[in-house]
XYZ file of C-alpha atoms in Angstrom:
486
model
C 44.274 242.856 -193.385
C 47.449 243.283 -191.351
C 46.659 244.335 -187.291
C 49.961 246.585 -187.110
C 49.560 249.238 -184.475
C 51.929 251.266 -185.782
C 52.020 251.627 -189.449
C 54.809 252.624 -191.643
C 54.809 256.199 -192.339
C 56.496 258.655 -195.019
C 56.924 262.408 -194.683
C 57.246 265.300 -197.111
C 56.416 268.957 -197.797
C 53.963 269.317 -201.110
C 53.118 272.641 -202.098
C 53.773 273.957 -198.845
C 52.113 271.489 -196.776
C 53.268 268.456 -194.952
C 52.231 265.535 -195.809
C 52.128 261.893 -194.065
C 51.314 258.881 -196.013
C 50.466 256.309 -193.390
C 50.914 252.440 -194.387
C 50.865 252.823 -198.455
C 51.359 249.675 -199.057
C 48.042 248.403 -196.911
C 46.175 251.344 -198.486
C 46.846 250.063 -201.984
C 45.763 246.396 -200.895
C 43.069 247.757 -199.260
C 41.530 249.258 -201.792
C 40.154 246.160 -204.180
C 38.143 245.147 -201.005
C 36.422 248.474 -201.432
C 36.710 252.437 -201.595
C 39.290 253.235 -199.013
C 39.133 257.119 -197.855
C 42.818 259.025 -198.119
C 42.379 261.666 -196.603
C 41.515 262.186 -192.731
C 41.676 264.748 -190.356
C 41.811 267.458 -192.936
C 41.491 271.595 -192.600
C 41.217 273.576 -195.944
C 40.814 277.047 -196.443
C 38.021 279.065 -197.271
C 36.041 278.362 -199.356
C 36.420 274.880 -199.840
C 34.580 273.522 -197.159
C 34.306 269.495 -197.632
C 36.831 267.606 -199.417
C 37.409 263.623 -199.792
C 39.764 261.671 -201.552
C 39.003 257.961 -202.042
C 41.096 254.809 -203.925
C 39.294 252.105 -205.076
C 40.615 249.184 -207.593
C 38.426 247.265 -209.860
C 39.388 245.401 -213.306
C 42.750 245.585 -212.814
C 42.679 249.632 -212.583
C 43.186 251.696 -209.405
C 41.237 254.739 -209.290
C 41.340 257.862 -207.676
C 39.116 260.169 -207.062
C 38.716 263.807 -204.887
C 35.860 265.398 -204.617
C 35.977 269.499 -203.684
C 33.009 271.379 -201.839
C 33.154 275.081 -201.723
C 30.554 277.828 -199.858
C 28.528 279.931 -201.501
C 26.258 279.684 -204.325
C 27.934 278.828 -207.340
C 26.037 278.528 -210.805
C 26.967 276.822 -214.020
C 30.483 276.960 -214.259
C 30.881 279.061 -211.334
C 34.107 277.103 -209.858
C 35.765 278.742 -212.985
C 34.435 282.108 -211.919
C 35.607 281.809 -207.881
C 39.313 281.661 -209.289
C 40.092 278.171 -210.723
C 41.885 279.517 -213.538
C 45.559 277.606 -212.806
C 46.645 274.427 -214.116
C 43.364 272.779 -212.867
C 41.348 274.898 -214.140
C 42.674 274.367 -217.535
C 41.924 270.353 -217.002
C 37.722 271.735 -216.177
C 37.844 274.380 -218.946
C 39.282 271.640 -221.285
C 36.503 269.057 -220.092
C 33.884 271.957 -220.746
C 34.997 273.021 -223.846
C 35.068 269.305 -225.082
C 31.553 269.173 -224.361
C 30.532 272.375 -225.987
C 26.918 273.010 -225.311
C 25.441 269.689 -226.042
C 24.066 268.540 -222.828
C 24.813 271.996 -220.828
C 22.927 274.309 -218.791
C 22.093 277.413 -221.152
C 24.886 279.749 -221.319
C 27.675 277.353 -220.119
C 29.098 276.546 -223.223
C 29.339 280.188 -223.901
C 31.426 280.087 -220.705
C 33.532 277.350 -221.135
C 34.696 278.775 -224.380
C 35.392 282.312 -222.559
C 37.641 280.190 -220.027
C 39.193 278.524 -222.511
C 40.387 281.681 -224.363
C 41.595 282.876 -220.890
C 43.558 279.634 -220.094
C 44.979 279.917 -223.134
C 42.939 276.882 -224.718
C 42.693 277.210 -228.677
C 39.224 276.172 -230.146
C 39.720 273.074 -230.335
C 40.659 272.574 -226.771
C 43.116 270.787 -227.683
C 46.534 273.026 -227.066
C 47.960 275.745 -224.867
C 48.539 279.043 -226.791
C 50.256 279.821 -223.554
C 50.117 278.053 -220.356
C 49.092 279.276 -216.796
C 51.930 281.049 -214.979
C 51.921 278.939 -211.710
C 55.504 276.981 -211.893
C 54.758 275.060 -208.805
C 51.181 274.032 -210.350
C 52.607 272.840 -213.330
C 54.986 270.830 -212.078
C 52.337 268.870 -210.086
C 50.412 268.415 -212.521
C 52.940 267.243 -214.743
C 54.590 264.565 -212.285
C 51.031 263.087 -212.132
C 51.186 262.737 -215.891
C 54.516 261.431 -215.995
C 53.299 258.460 -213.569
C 50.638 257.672 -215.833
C 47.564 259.326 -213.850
C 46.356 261.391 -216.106
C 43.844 263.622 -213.969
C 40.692 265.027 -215.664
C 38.381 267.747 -213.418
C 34.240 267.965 -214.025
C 32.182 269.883 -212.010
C 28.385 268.974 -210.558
C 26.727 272.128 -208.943
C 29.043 273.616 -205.999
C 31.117 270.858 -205.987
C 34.101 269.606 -208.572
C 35.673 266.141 -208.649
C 39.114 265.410 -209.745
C 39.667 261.427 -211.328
C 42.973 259.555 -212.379
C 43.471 255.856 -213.143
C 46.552 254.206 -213.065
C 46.772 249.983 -213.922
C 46.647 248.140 -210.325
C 50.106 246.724 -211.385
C 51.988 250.012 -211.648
C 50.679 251.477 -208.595
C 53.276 252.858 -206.163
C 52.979 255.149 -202.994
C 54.468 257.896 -205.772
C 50.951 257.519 -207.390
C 49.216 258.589 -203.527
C 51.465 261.343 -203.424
C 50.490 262.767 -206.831
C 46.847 262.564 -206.646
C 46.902 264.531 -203.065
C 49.469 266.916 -204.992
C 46.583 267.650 -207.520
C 43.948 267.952 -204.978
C 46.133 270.527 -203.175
C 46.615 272.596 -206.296
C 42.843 272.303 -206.748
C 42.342 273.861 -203.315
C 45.182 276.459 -203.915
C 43.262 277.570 -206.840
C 40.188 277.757 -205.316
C 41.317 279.947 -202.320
C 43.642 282.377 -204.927
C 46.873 281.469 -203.640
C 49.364 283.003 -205.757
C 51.811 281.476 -208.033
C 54.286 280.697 -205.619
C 52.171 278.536 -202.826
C 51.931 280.440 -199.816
C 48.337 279.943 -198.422
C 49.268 275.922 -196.960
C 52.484 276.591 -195.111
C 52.083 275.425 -191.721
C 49.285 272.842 -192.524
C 49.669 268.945 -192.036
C 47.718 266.360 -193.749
C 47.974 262.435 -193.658
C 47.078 259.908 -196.361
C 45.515 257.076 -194.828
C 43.108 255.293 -192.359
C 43.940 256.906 -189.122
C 42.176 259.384 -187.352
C 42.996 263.005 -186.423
C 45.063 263.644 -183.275
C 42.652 266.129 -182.478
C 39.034 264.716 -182.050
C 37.739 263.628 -178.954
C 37.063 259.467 -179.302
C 33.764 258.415 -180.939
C 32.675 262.199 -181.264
C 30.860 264.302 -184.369
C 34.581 264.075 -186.180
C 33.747 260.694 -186.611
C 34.429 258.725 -190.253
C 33.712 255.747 -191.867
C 37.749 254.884 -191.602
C 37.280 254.502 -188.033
C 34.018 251.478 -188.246
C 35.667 248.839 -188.041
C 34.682 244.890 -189.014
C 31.196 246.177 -190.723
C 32.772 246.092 -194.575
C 29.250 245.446 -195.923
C 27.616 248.505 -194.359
C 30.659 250.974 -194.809
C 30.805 250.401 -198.162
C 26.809 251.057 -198.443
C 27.225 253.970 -196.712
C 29.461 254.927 -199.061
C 27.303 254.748 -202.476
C 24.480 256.730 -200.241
C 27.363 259.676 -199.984
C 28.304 259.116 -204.041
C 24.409 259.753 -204.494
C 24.756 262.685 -202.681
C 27.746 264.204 -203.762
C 26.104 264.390 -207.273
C 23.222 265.500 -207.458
C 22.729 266.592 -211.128
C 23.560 263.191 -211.812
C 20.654 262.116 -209.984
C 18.152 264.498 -211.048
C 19.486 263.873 -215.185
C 18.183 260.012 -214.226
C 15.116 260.904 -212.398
C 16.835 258.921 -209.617
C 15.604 258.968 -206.227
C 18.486 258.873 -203.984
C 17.894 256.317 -200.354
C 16.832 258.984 -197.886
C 15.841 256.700 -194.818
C 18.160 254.362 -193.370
C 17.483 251.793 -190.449
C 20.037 250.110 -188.580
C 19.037 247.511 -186.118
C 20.974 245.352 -183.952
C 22.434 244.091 -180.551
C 23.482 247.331 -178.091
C 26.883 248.630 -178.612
C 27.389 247.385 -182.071
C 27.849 251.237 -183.534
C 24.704 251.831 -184.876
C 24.937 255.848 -183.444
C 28.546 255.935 -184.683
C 27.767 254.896 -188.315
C 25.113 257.674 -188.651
C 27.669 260.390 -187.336
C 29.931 258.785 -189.722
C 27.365 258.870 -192.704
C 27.313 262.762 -191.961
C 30.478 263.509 -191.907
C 30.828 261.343 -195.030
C 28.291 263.246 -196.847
C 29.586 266.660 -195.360
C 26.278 267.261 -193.538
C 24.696 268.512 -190.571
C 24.100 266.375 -187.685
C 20.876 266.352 -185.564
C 19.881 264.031 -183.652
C 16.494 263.578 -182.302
C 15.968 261.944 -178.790
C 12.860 260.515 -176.925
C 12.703 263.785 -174.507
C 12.210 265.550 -177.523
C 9.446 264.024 -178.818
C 7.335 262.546 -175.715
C 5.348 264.670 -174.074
C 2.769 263.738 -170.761
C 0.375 266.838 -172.051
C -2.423 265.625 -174.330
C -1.372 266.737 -177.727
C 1.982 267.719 -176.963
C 3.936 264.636 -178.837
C 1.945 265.176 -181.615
C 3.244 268.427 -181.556
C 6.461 268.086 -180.943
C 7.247 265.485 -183.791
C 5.364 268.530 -186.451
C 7.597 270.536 -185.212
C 10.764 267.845 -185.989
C 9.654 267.966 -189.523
C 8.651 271.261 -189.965
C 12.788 272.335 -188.728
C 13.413 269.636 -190.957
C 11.811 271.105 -194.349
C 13.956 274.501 -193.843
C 17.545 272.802 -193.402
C 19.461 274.354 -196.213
C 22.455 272.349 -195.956
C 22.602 268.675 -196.244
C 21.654 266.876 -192.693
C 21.073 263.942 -191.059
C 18.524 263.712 -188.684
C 19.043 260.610 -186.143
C 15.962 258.696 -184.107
C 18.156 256.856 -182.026
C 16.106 254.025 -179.762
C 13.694 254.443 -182.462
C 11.070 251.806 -180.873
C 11.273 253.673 -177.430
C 9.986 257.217 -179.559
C 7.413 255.218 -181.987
C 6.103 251.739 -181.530
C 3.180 249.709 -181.606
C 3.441 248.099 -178.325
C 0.067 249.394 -176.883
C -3.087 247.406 -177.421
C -4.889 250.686 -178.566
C -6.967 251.350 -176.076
C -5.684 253.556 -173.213
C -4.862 256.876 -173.637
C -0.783 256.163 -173.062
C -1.474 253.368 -176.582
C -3.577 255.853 -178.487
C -0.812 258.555 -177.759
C 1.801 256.406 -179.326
C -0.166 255.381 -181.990
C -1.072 259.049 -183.177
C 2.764 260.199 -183.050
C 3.604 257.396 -185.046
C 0.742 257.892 -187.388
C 2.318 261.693 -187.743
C 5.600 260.082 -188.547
C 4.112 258.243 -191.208
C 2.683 261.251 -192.876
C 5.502 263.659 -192.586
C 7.966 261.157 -193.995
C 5.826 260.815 -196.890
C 6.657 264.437 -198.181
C 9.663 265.716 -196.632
C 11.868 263.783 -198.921
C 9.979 265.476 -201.841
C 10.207 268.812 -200.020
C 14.037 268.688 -198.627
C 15.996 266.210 -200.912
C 18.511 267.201 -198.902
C 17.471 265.322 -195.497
C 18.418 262.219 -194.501
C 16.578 260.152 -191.944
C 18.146 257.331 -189.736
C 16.517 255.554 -187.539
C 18.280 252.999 -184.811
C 16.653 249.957 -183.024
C 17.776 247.514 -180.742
C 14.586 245.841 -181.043
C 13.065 246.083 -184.900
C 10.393 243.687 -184.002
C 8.940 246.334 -181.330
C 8.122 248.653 -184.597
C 4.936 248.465 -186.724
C 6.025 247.538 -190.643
C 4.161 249.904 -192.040
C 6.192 252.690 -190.248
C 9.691 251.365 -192.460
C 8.077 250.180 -195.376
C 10.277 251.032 -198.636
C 9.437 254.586 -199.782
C 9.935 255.894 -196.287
C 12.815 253.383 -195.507
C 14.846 252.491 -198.505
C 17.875 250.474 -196.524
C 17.108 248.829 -193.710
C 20.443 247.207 -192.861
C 20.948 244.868 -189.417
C 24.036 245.523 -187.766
C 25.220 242.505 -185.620
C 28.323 241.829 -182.887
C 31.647 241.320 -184.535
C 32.904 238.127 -185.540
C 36.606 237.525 -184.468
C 38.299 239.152 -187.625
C 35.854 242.365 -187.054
C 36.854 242.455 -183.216
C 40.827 242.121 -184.787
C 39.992 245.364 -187.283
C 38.246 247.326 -184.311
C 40.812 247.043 -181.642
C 43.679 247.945 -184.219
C 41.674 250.982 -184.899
C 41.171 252.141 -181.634
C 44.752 251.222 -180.581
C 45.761 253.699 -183.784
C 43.332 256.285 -182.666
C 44.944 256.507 -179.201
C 48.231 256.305 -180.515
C 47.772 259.252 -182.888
C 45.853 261.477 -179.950
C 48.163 260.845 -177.316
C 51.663 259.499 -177.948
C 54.051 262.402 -178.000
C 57.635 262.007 -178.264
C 59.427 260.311 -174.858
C 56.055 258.963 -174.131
C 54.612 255.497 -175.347
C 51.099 254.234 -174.938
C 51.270 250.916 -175.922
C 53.949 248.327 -175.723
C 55.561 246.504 -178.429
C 53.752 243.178 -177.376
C 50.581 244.084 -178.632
C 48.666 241.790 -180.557
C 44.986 242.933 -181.805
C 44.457 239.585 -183.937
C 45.122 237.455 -180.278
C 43.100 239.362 -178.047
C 40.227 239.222 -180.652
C 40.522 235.350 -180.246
C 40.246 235.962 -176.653
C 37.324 238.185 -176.207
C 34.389 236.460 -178.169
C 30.549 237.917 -177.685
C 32.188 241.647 -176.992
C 30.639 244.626 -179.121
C 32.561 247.386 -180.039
C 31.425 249.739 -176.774
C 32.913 246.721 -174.915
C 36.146 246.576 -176.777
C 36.637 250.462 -176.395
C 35.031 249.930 -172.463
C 38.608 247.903 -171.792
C 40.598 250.462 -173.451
C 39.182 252.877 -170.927
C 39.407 250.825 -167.741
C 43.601 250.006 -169.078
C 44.361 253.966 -169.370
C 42.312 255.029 -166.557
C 44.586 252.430 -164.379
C 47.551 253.364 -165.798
C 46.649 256.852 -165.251
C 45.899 256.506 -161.426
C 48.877 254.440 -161.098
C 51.349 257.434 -162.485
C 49.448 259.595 -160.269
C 49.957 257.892 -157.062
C 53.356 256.950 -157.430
C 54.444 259.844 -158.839
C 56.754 257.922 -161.442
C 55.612 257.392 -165.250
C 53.856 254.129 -165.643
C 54.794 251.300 -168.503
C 52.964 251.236 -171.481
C 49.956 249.031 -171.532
C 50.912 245.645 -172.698
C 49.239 242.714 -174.134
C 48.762 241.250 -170.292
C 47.058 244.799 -169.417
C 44.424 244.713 -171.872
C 43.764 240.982 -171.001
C 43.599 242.024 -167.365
C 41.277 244.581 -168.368
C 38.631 242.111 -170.292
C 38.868 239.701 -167.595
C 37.553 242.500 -165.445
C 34.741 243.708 -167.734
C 33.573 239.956 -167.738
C 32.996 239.897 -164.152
C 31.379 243.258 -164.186
């Protein structure tokens, strides 16, 4: 991985939008390590309401794929029936009337057929009697096809998913700026923009691995793009969202999807970050639980309290993810059983036990993660498979995971705050030397220094009136120095 601060960057207007791709070349390399996410700090309209776009490349193929939420409740082929009736809708009304009804929900292949006369599909679903009147549409979709993409839509429940392949040794930054063309057309359709695309003037998106310039640092915008040196447990975190994201899928295989997750490892490492990150991932709620919430000095009133939890927790109906952070401070244990503090610990927990027995089967839509600094303080039985599927240790960075975290937080603050006439960082700085230099430091300490260097530089401007240099390789080093001696 390169540690550029400053990525090369491309500009144009597509379907009314502006669009930055950010460091193609890196994405496209990038991507046979693992999905890579295109799409950050996106708005849509109404009523698309999640949206992802990920590249991976495996066997020699790159593969694309976007996936498209929208409100409301949306039956069968519904997403045909909100409006996607343009160019993509003939690619899902093709798809459906290839399938006919074997395999369909009763009534959809009647559907599918309907769409296809209105798309202009013949039986066979094979030609256009007469194609959809959306020039700018068309064209899209036909410059994907003429770089060899090919993109097919299918839909699962609210949500439809858009795929194109392309062989890993044709791929060009062209091929990034087709797939997000098609995606954009998908949303167009879904929001009944007319032919000529009015309805994303004025919005900016970016194809890559930064961050939005508008999200506070480490807050509930937070992705998986942004964890940096944990490959392993991004790219679980990843499948658990797939599992989610598909749901029929899951329920056609009678397959039980990992609904509690514990992370465990050294302070600081991200464990709170990667569950806001799962959320967002998933496109769910975010709740997190803490030990006030739960602890009570009243005789009965923990017990209470974590009913309660679960009870909220059965009538969530949109998908969430409920965090226990400092899991062993809320349920451990610890006590030897026989004072009342012990016993009181011991009950909640025993409650824990019972409600996460059923509230998977009750709410398949809940996910549960739990984080520990200390996994030894809590009782086995409490995390057993069943009620914790993944139980995944998170540990400090090595030096090449301290390299990928400072570039990304150096990115972050470059995309927030750098405005034209003012510069953040210098040119001198090096992520992959002052990773060499800062062994045994988490990720809170690594963004701890970025905080003390801009709060200095800050004052400094301040007092003397007179803008300050941009921080510099010697600032930052300055800076850990100082966290070192406390």
């Amino acid at each position: 991985m390169g540690y550029e601060v400053r990525p090369d960057e491309e500009t144009s207007t597509l379907l009314g939008a502006r669009v930055t791709v950010s460091d193609a070349t890196a994405l496209l390399a990038a991507a046979a390590d693992g999905p890579v996410d295109l799409l950050v700090g996106a708005d849509f309209p109404a009523p698309v309401r999640d949206v992802r776009v990920t590249l991976h490349a495996a066997e020699g193929v790159h593969r694309f794929e976007a996936y498209l939420r929208v409100d409301g409740p949306v039956q069968a082929v519904g997403l045909l029936a909100l409006g996607l009736a343009g160019p993509v809708g003939l690619l899902l009304a093709q798809r459906l009337a290839a399938r006919g009804g074997d395999g369909l929900p009763a009534g959809v292949g009647r559907f599918a057929a309907e769409a296809g006369r209105r798309l202009g599909l013949r039986p066979t679903g094979t030609a256009l009697a007469e194609p959809p009147r959306d020039a700018a549409g068309q064209a899209v979709l036909r410059t994907a096809e003429e770089l060899g993409l090919h993109p097919s839509a299918s839909q699962d429940g609210d949500a439809l998913t858009l795929r194109a392949s392309v062989p890993s040794a044709e791929v060009t930054p062209a091929h990034l700026h087709a797939m997000v063309g098609v995606l954009l057309q998908a949303v167009r359709e879904l929001a009944g923009d007319t032919p000529e695309p009015t309805l994303l003037r004025g919005r900016a998106y970016t194809v890559g691995r930064r961050v939005a310039t508008t999200t506070p640092a480490v807050s509930a915008a937070v992705t998986l793009d942004q964890v940096g040196g944990l490959p392993d447990v991004v790219a679980r975190f990843r499948e658990v969202a797939v599992s989610f994201r598909h749901p029929q899928v899951m329920a056609r295989w009678g397959a039980r999807r990992p609904q509690g997750i514990l992370l465990y490892g050294p302070p600081g490492t991200g464990k709170t970050m990667l569950a806001r990150a799962l959320a967002n991932e998933v496109g769910a709620d975010f709740v997190e639980i803490r030990t006030p919430e739960i602890l009570d000095k009243y005789l009965g009133g923990s017990e209470r309290n974590i009913k309660r939890i679960f009870r909220e927790a059965r009538g969530y109906r949109r998908p969430t993810v409920m965090l226990f952070d400092e899991f062993d401070s809320i349920i451990s244990y610890a006590g030897a059983g026989g004072d009342a503090a012990s016993q009181a610990v011991n009950a909640v927990a025993g409650i824990f036990k019972q409600e996460m027995n059923t509230l998977f089967e009750e709410n398949p839509d809940v996910i549960v993660v739990a984080t520990t600094n200390f996994p030894q303080r809590v009782d086995a039985s409490l995390i057993r498979s069943g009620r914790f599927d993944l139980k995944i240790a998170i540990p400090a960075p090595d030096e090449t995971g301290r390299a990928e975290i400072i570039t990304k937080m150096v990115r972050e603050l470059i995309d927030r705050h750098e405005r034209p006439g003012f510069r953040m960082f210098a040119a001198d700085v090096d992520p992959a030397a002052l990773a060499a230099e800062t062994p045994g430091l988490t990720g809170a300490d690594l963004r701890e220094v970025l905080r003390r260097v801009q709060l200095a530089k800050a004052m400094r401007e301040a007092a003397e009136g007179a803008p300050a240099a941009p921080i510099s390789q010697d600032d930052l080093r300055e800076a850990v120095a100082g966290l070192r001696r406390g």
